[in-house]
CSV table of C-alpha atoms in Angstrom, one decimal:
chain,number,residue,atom,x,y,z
F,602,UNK,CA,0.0,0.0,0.0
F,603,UNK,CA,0.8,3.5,-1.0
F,604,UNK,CA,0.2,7.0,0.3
F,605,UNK,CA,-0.3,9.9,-1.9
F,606,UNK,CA,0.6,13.2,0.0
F,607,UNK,CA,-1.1,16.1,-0.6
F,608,UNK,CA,2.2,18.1,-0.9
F,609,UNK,CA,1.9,20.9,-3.5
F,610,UNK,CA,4.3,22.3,-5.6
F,611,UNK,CA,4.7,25.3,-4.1
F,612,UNK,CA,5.5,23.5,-1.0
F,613,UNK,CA,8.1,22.1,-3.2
F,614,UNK,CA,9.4,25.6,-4.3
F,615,UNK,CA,9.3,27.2,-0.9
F,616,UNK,CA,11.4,24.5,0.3
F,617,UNK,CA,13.9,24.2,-2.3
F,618,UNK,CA,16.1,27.2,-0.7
F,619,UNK,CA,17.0,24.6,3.0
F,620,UNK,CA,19.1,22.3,0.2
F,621,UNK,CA,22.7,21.6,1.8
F,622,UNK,CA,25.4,23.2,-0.4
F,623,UNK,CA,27.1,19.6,-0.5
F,624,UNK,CA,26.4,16.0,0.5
F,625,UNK,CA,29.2,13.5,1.3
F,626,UNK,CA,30.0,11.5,-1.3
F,627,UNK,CA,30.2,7.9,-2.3
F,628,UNK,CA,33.4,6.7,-4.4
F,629,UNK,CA,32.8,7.9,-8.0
F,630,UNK,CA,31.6,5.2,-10.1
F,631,UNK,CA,30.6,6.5,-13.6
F,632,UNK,CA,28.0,4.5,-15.5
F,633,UNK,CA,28.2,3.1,-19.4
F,634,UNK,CA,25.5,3.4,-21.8
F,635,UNK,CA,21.8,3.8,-20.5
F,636,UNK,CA,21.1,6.0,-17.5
F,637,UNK,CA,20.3,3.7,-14.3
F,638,UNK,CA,16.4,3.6,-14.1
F,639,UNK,CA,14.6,4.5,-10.7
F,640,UNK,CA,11.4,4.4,-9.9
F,641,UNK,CA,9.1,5.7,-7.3
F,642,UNK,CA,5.6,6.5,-6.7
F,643,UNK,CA,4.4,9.0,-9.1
F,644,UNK,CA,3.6,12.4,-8.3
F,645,UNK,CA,4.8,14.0,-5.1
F,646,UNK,CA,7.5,11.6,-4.8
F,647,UNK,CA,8.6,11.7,-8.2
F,648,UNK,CA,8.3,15.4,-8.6
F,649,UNK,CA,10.7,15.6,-5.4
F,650,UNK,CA,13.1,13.1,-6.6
F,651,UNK,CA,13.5,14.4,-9.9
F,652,UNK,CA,14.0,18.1,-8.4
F,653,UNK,CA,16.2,17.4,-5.3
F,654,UNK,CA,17.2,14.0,-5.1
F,655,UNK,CA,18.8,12.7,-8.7
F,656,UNK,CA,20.7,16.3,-9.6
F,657,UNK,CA,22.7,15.5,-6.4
F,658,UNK,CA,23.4,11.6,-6.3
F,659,UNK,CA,24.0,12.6,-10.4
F,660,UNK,CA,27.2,15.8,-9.1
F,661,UNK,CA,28.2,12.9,-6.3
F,662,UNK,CA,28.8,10.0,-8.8
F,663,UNK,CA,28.9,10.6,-12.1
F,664,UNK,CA,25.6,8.0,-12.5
F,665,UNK,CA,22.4,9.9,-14.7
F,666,UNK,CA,19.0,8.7,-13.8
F,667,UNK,CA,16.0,7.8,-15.8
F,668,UNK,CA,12.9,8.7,-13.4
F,669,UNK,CA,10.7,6.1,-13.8
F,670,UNK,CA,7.0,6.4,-12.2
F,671,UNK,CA,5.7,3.7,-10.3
F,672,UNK,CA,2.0,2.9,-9.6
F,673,UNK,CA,0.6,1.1,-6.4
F,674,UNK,CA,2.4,-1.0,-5.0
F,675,UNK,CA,1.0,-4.6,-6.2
F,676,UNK,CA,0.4,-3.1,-9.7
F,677,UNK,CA,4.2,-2.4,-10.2
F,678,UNK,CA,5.2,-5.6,-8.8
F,679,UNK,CA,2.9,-7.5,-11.3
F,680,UNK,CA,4.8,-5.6,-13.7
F,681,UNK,CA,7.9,-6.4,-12.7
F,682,UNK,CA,7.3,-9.8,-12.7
F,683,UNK,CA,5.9,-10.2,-16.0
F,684,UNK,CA,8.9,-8.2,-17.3
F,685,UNK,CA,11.7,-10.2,-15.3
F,686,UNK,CA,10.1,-13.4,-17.4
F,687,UNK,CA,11.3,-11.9,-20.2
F,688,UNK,CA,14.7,-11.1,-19.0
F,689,UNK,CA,13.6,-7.5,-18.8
F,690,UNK,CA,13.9,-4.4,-16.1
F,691,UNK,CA,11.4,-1.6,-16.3
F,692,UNK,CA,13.4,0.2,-13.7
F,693,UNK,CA,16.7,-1.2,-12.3
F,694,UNK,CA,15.6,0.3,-8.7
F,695,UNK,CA,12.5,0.2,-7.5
F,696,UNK,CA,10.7,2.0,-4.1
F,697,UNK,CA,8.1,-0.5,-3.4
F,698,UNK,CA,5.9,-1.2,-0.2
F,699,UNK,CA,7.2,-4.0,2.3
F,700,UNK,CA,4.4,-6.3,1.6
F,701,UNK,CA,5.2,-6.3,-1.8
F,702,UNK,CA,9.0,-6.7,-1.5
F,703,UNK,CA,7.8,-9.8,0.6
F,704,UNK,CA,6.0,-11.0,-2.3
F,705,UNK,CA,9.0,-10.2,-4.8
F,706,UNK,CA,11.1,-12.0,-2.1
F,707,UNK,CA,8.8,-15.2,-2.3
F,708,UNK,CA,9.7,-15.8,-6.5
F,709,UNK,CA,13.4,-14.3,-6.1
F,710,UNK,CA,12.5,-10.9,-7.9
F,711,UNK,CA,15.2,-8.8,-5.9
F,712,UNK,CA,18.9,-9.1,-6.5
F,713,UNK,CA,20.6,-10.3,-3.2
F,714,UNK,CA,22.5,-7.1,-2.5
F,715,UNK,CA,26.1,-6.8,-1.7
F,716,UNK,CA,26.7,-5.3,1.6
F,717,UNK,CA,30.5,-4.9,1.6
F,718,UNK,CA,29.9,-2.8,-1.7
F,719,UNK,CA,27.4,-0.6,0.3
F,720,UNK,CA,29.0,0.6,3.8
F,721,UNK,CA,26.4,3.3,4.4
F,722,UNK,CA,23.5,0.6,4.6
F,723,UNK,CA,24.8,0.2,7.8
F,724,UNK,CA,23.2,3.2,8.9
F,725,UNK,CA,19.5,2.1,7.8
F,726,UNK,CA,18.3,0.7,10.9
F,727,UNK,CA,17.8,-2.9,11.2
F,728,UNK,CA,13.9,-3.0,11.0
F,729,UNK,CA,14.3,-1.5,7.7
F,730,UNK,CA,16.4,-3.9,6.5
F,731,UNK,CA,15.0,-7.4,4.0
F,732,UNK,CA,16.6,-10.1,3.9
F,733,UNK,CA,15.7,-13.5,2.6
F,734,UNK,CA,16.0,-16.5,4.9
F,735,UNK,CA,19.6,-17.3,4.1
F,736,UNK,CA,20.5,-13.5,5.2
F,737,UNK,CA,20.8,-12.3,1.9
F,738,UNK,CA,19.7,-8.4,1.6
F,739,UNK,CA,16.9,-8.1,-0.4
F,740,UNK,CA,15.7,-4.5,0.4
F,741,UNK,CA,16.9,-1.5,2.1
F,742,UNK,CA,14.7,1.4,4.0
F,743,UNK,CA,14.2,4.1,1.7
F,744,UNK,CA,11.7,6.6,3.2
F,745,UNK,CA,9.3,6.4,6.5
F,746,UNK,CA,6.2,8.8,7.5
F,747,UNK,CA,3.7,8.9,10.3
F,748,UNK,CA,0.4,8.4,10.9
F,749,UNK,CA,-0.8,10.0,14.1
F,750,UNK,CA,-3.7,11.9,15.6
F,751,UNK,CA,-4.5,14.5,13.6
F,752,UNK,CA,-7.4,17.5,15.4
F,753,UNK,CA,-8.8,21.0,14.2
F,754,UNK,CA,-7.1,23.3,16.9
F,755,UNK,CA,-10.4,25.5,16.7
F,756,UNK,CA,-12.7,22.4,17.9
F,757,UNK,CA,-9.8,20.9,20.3
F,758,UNK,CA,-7.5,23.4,22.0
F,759,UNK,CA,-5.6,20.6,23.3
F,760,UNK,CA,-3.4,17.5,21.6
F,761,UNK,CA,-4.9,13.8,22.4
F,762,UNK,CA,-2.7,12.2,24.4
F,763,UNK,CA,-3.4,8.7,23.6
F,764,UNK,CA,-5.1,6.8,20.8
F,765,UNK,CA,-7.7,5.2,23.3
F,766,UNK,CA,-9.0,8.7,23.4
F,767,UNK,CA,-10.7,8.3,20.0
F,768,UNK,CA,-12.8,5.8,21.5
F,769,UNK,CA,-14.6,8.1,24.3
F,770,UNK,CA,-18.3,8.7,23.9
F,771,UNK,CA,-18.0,12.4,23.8
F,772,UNK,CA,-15.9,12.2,20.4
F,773,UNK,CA,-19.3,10.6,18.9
F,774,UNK,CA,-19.4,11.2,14.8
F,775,UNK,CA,-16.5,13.1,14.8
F,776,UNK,CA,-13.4,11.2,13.6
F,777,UNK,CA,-11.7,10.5,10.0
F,778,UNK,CA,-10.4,7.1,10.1
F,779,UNK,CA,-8.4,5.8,7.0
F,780,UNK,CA,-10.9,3.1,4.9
F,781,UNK,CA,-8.4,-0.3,4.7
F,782,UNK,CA,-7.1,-2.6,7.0
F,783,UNK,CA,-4.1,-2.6,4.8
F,784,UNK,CA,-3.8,1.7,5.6
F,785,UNK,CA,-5.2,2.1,8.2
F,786,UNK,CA,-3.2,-0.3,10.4
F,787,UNK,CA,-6.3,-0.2,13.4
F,788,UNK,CA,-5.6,-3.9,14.0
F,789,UNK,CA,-1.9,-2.8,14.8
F,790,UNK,CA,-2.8,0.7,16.6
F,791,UNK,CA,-5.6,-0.9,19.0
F,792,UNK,CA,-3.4,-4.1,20.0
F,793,UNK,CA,-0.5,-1.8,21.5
F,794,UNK,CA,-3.2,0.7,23.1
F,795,UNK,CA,-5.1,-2.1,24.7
F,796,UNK,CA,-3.8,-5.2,24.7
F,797,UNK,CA,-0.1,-4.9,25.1
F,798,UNK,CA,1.4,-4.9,21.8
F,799,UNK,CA,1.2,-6.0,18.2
F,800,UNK,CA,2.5,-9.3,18.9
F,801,UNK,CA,-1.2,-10.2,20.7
F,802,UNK,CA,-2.0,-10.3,16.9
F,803,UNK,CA,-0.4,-13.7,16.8
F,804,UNK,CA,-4.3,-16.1,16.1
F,805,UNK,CA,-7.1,-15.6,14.4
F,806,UNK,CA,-9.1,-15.2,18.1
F,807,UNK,CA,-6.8,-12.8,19.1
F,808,UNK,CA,-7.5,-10.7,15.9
F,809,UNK,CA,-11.1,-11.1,16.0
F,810,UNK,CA,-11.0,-9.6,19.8
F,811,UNK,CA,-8.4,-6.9,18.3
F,812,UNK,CA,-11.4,-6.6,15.8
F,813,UNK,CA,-14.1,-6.0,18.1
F,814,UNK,CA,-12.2,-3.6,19.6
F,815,UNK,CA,-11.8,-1.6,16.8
F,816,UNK,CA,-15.7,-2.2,15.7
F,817,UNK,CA,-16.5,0.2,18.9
F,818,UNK,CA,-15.1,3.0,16.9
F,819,UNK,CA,-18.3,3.4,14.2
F,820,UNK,CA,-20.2,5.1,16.2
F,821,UNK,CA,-17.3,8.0,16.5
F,822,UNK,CA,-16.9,7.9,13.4
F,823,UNK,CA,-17.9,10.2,10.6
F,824,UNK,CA,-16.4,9.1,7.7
F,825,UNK,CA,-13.9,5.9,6.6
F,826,UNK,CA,-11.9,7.9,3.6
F,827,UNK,CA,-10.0,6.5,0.7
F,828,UNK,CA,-9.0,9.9,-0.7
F,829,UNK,CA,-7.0,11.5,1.7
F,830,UNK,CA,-7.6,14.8,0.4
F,831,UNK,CA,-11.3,14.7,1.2
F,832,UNK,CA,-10.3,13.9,4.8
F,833,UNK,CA,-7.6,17.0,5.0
F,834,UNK,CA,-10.1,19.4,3.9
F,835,UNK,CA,-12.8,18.2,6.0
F,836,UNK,CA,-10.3,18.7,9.0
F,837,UNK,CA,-9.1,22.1,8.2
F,838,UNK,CA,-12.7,23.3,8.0
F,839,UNK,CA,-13.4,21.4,11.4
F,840,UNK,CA,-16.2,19.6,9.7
F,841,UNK,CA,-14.4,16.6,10.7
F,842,UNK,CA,-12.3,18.2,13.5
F,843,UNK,CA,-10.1,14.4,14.2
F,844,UNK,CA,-8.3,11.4,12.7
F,845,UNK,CA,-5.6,9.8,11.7
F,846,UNK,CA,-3.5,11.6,9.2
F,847,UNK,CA,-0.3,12.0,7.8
F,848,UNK,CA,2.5,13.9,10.3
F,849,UNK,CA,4.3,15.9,8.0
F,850,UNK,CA,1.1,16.8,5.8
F,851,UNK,CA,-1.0,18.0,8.4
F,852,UNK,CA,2.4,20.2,9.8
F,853,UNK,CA,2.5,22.0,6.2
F,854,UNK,CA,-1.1,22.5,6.5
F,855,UNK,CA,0.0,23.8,10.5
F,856,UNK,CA,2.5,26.0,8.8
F,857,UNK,CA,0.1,27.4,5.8
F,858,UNK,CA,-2.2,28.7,9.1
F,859,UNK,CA,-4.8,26.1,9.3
F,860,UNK,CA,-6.0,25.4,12.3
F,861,UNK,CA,-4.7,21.8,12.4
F,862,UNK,CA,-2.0,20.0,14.6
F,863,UNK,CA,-0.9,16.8,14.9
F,864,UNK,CA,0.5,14.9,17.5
F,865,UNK,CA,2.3,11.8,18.8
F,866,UNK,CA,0.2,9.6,21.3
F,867,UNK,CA,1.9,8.1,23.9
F,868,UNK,CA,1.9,4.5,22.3
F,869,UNK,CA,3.6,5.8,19.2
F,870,UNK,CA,2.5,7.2,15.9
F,871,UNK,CA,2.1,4.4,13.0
F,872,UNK,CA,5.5,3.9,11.3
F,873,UNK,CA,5.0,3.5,7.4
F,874,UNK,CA,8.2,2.7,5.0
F,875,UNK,CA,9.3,2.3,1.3
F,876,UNK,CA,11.9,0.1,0.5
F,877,UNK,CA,14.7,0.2,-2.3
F,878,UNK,CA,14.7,-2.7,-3.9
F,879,UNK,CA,17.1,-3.9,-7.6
F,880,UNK,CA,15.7,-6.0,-9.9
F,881,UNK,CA,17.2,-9.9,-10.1
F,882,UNK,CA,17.4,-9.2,-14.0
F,883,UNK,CA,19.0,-5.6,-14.4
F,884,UNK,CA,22.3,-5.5,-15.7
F,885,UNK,CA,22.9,-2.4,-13.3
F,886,UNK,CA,23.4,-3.8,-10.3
F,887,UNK,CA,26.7,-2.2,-9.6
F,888,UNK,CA,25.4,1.1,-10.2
F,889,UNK,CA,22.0,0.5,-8.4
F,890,UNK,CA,24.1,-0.2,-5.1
F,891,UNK,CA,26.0,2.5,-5.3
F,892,UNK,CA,22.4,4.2,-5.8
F,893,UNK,CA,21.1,2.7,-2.6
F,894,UNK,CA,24.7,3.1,-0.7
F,895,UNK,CA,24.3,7.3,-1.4
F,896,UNK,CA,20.2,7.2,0.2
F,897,UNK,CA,21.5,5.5,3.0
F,898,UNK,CA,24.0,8.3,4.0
F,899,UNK,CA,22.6,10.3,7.4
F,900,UNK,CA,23.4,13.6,5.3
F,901,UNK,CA,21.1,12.7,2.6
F,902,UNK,CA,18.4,10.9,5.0
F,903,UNK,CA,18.6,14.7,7.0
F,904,UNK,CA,18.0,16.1,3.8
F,905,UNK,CA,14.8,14.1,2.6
F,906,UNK,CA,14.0,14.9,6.0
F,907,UNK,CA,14.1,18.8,5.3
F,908,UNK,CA,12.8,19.0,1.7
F,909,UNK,CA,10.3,15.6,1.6
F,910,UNK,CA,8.9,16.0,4.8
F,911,UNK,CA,9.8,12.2,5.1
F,912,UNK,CA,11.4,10.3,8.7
F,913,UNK,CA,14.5,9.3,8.4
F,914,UNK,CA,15.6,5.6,8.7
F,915,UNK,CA,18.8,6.4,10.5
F,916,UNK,CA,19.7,7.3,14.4
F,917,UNK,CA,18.6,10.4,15.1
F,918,UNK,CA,22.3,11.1,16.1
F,919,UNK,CA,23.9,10.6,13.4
F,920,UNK,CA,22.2,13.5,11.6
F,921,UNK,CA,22.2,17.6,12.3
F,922,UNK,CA,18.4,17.5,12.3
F,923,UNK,CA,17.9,20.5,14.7
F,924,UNK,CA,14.8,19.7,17.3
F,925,UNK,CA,12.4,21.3,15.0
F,926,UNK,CA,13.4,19.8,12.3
F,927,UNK,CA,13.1,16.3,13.7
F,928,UNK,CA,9.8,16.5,15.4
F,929,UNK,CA,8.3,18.3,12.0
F,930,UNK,CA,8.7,14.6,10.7
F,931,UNK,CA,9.6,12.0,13.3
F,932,UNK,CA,9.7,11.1,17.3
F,933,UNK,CA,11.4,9.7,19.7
F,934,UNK,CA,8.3,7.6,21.0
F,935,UNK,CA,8.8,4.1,20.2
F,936,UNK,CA,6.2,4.2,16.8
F,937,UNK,CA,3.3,1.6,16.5
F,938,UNK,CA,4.9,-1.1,13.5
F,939,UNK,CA,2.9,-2.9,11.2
F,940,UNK,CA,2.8,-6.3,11.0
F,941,UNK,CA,3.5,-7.0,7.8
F,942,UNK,CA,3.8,-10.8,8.0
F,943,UNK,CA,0.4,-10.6,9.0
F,944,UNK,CA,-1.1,-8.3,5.7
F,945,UNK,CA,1.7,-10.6,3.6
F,946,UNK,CA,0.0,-14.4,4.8
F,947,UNK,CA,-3.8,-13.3,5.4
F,948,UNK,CA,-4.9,-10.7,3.0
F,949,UNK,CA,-7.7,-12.0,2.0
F,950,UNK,CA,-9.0,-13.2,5.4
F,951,UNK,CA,-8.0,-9.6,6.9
F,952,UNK,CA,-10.0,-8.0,4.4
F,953,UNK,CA,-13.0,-10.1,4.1
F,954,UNK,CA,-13.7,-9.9,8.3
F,955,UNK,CA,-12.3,-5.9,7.8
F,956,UNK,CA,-15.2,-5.4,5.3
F,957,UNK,CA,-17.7,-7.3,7.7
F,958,UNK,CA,-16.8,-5.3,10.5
F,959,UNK,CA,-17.5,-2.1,8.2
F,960,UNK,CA,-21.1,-3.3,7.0
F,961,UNK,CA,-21.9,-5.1,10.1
């Protein structure tokens, strides 16, 4: 699963001007013949990787890209699938999902990676980190956001302090709740808040209690949204005045004037990440890793940090984040993770009962 941030251009522009001057630099390693083809979601991503992101890794190495756009998640990796049958890449690098990587990793789609030719992957921490059972790399954290508690400052003066809050009575057909189970990650978010952690996820009882837990939330809530922007405008006019949204959205939204803030709950905001991952078939590889070795520097996680709005997948103290810059997109509080294993064995199951709980 995918999100599409409601970033603007002109966020884009504004930002351009907090670029750092110069990035530390990999060993030069110039490429033959065809540019080395990336791809990442389309649109905001794109549009901020083709504008801040390639020019630079381009001046450090010597390597051109070919921005490539990539669609959701499982409709790329069909793609790539039914390309790598024919001995073909459409894009030697590829940001996908971690369920799909997982299902790349179940037919051997991903290159094992080569670690000692990539020192800076050390940095990416190790929850970000793919590997197939023998150990063998497979992906690498590229990009991380939040999803936390997002309220109208007009309707509620003051941040919610836990995500068990959005269950109280007095919140009654107020909230915006993301539509999936695949998005929304309620299973995960309700198992730390009330029963100890997402590993109580671990049988189907277990999930149907997680489940009922999560059922009490209807009558709080006003809409179940699939196009995010729907949901941001709603909150900014208060119409909606709480939800779960997007941390570093709703803090441009903050910084534009609208009355909108969003906070970190005590049990952690919902970690999301992309993942670089090289096709088995390219005949880039070299180049790709020395692609994914520059991404995984701090200096250029900071800066994706400053000028994406994304969380960076190294320690916080190996960057020069100041305090404000950090919290804009990350915290300290241990985040809520998704369990992926679960949304990569039970799809189907999760959203047939996730649909019954909706209808029911």
């Amino acid at each position: 699963m995918i999100r599409t941030s409601s970033l603007t251009r002109r966020t884009l522009l504004k930002t351009a001007g907090a670029m750092p001057l110069a990035l530390a630099a990999p060993s030069v390693l110039r490429a033959a013949g065809d540019p080395l083809k990336v791809g990442v979601y389309g649109g905001y991503f794109q549009d901020s990787f083709d504008s801040f992101v390639y020019p630079e890794f381009t001046k450090a190495t010597g390597i051109e890209i070919e921005s490539i756009a990539v669609p959701t998640g499982e409709a790329w990796l069909i793609q790539l699938q039914q390309a790598a049958r024919a001995k073909r890449a459409p894009a030697d690098v590829s940001m996908m999902a971690t369920v799909s990587i997982m299902r790349g990793m179940r037919t051997g789609l991903w290159a094992t990676l080569d670690e000692a030719a990539m020192p800076n992957v050390s940095n990416i921490l190790p929850t970000l980190q793919n590997r197939y059972e023998n150990g063998g790399l497979a992906a690498v954290g590229a990009v991380s956001w939040y999803i936390t508690v997002a309220t109208n400052t007009d309707t509620f003066p003051e941040p919610i302090g836990s995500w068990a809050e959005l269950w109280d009575p007095k919140y009654q057909d107020s909230l915006g709740l993301l539509a999936l189970v695949s998005n929304s990650y309620l299973l995960e978010i309700t198992a730390k808040t009330f029963f100890g952690g997402t590993e109580y996820l671990s049988s189907d009882e277990s999930i149907l209690e997680v489940l009922a837990k999560v059922a009490e939330l209807k009558p709080n809530t006003r809409l179940w949204y699939r196009d995010e922007a729907q949901f941001e405008q709603a909150l900014k006019s208060g119409e909606i005045p709480i939800g779960q949204y997007y941390h570093d959205v709703t803090g441009l939204a903050a910084a534009d004037g609208f009355p909108v803030r969003s906070n970190f709950p005590k049990e952690g905001g919902l970690r999301e990440s992309g993942n670089w991952a090289v096709a088995g078939v390219s005949d880039k590889i070299d180049q790709a890793q020395v692609f994914i070795d520059y991404m995984s520097q701090p200096s250029v996680q900071a800066m994706l940090a400053r000028n994406l709005g994304t969380a960076p997948n190294v320690a916080r103290e190996s960057m020069d984040l100041t305090d404000e810059e950090f919290a804009a997109v990350s915290s300290e509080i241990e985040p809520v993770v998704p369990r992926y294993d679960l949304h990569f064995e039970r799809t189907d199951w999760l959203n047939q009962i996730w649909a019954e709980m909706l209808q029911a």
